[in-house]
XYZ file of C-alpha atoms in Angstrom:
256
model
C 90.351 207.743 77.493
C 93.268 205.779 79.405
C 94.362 203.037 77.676
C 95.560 199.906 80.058
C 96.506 196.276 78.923
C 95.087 193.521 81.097
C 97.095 189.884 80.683
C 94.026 187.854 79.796
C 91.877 190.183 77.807
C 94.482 192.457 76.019
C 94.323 196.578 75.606
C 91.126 198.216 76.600
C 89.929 201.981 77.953
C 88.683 203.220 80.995
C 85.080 203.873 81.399
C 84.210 204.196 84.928
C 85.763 203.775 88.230
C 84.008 202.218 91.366
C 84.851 201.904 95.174
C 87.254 204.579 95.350
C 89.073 203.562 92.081
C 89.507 199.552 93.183
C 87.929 198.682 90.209
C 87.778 199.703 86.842
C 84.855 199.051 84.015
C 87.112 198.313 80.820
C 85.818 198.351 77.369
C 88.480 195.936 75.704
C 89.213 195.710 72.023
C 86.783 192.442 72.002
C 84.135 194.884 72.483
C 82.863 193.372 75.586
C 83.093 195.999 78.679
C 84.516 194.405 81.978
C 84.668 195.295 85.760
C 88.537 194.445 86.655
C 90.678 195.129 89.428
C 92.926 198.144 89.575
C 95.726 195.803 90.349
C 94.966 193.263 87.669
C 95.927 196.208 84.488
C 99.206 198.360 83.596
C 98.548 201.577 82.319
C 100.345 202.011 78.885
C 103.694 203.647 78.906
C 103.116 206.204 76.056
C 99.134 206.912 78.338
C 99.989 210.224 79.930
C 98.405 209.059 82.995
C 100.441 207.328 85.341
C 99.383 204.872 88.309
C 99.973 208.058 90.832
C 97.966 210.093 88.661
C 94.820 207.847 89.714
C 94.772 206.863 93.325
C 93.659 204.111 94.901
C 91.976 206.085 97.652
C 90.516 204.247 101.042
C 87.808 201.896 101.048
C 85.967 202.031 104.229
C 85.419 199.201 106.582
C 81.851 198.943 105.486
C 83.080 198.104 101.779
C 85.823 195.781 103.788
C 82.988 193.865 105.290
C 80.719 193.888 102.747
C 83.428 191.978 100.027
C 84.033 189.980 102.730
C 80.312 188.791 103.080
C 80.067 188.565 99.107
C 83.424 186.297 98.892
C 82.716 184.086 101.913
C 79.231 182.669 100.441
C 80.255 182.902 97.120
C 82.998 180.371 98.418
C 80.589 178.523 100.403
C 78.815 177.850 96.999
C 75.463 180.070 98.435
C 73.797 183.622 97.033
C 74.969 186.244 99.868
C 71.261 187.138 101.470
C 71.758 191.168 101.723
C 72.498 191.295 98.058
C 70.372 188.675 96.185
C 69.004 191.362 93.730
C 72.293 192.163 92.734
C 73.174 188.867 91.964
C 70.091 188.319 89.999
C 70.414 187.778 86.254
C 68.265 186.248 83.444
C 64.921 186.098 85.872
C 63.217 188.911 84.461
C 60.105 187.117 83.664
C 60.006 185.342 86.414
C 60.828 188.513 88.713
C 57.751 190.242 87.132
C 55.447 187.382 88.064
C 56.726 187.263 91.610
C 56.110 191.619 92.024
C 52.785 190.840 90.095
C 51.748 188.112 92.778
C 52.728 190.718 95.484
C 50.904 193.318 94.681
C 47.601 191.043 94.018
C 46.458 190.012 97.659
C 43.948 188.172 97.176
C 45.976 185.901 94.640
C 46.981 183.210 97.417
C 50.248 180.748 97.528
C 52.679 181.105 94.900
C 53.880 177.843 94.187
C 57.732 177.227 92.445
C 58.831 174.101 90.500
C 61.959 173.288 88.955
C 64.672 170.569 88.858
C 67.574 170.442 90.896
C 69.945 173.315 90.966
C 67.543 175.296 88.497
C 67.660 178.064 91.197
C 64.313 178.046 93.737
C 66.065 178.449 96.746
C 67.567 181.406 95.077
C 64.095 183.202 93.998
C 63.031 182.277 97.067
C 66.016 184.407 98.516
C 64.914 187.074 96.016
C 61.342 186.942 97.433
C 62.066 187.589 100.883
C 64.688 190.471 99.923
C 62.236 192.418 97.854
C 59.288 191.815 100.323
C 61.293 192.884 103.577
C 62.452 195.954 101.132
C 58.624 197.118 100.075
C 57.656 196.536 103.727
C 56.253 193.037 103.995
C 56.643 191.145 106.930
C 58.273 188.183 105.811
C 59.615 184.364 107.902
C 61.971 182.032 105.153
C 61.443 178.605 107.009
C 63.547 175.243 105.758
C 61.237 171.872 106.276
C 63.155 168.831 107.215
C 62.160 165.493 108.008
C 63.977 165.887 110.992
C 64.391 169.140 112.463
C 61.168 170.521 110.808
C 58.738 167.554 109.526
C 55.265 168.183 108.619
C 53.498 165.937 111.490
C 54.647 168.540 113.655
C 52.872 171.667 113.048
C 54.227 173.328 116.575
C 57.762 172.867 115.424
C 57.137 174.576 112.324
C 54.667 177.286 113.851
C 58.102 177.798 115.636
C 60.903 178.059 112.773
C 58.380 180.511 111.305
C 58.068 182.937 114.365
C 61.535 182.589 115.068
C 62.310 183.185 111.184
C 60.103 186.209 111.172
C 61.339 189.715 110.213
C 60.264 193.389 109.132
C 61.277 196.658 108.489
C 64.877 197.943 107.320
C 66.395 197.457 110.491
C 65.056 193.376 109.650
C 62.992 193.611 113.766
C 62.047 190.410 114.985
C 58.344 189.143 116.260
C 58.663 190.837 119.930
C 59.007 194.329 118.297
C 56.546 193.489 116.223
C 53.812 192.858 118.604
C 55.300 196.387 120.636
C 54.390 198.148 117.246
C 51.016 197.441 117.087
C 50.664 197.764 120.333
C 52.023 201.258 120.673
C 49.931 201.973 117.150
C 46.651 204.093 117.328
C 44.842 201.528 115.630
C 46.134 198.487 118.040
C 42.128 198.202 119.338
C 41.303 196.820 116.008
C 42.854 192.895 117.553
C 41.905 193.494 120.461
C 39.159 191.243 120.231
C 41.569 188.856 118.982
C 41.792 185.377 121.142
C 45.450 185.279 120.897
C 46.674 188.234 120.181
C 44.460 190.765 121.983
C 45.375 189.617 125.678
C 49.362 190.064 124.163
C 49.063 193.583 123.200
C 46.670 194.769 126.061
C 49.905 193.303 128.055
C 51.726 195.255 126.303
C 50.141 198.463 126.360
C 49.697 197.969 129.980
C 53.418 197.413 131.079
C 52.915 194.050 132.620
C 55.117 191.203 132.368
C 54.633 189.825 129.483
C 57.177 187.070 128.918
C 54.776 184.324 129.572
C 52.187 185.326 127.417
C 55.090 186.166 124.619
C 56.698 182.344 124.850
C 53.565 181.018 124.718
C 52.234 182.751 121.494
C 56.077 182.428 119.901
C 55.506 178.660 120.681
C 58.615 178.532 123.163
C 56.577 176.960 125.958
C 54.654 173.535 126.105
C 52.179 175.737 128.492
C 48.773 176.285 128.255
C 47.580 179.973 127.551
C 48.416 181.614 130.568
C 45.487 182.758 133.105
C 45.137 184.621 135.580
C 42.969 182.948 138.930
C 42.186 186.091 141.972
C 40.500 184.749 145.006
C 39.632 187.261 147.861
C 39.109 186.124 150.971
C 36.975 187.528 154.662
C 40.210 187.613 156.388
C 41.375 189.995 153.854
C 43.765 187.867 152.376
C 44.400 187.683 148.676
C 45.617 184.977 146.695
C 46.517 185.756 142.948
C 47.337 182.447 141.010
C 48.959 182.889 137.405
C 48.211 179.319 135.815
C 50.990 178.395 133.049
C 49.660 175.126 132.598
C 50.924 171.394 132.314
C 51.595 171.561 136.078
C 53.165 175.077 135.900
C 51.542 177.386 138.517
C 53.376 181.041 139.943
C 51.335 181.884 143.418
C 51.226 185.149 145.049
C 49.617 185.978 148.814
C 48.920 189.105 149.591
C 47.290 191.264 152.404
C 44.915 194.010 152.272
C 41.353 195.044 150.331
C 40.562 193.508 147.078
């Protein structure tokens, strides 16, 4: 075992080694085991091992970036999102009722209550991590009275689309819809009132950016429609209705 002296919490040995030897887990004479910084010790003169002897090796830009994620919300006073579970602690009861809830479906809303800074926004963090992880489709919305109040269902039908993610790679609504569409099984909404036009769209290559705004709630338009009126002359008029006043024409001529 190396011994090492830190300048708060005395003399101490060498367990393990992490991130290329950037930290060091310490069990120090308190008995209480510690995850310091390489830089923060001094190996003992009479230690055989020596500072070159263990070397600090490189630490990747990914590690870069990631301790930089950690550091800036943990200075902004805020859980960093991609590791939640990891900074997790003394919620085992309450983690086992959440994975309980999850794996019930027909157990409905879970509902959490607690007093100021007793950490709900922070379960509700660990919610969505674990759901996106075990392949839930999941959409963490905020409500304000202002940007997101209650009398306006639209505006919150909105943040929740907009808010919605899935899979490991975290793919937004769009990709969702071009999932099941591409999926064998897609026919199984297409009887769906909403939906079913959206993926037959889909599936069919068409333009589909007016149906998509409407369903995501972008556009104050009407469901979009498609009028075809053939005339004896030959000529055919093909009106796309968007509603509120918003009408795309195209003339055409030839046999219906």
């Amino acid at each position: 075992m190396q011994l090492v002296r830190h300048d708060i919490y005395g003399k101490g040995k060498i367990k393990k080694r992490r991130f290329g030897g950037f930290e060091l887990y310490v069990e120090f004479e308190d008995g209480i085991g510690r995850w310091v910084r390489r830089d923060e010790i001094r190996f003992l003169p009479d230690d055989p091992a020596s500072e070159e002897q263990e070397p600090l090796g490189s630490i990747s830009h990914e590690e870069q970036f990631k301790a930089r994620q950690i550091v800036e919300a943990l200075r902004l006073g805020i859980v960093p999102h991609k590791y939640v579970e990891e900074f997790t602690f003394g919620r085992k009861r309450e983690a086992e009722q959440i994975r309980n809830w999850m794996s019930r479906r027909d157990e409905g809303s879970l509902l959490i209550i607690g007093e100021y800074g007793a950490g709900k926004t922070h379960l509700l963090e660990y919610i969505y991590s674990i759901a996106l992880r075990d392949g839930w489709a999941v959409s963490l919305v905020e409500l304000d009275p202002n940007e997101s109040p209650l009398h306006k269902p639209k505006t919150i039908y909105r943040k929740i689309i907009s808010s919605f993610r899935f899979g490991k790679k975290k793919n937004d609504f769009r990709e969702f819809l071009r999932q099941i569409a591409n999926n064998s099984k897609w026919h199984k909404l297409k009887e769906h009132a909403h939906l079913g036009p959206v993926i037959q769209s889909i599936r069919n290559n068409k333009d589909t950016d007016d149906y998509l705004e409407w369903i995501e709630g972008l556009s104050e338009a009407k469901y979009p429609t498609v009028e075809k009126h053939v005339f004896d002359s030959g000529v055919i008029i093909e009106k796309k209705v968007l509603g509120y006043g918003f009408m795309e024409e195209r003339t055409t001529l030839g046999k219906s």
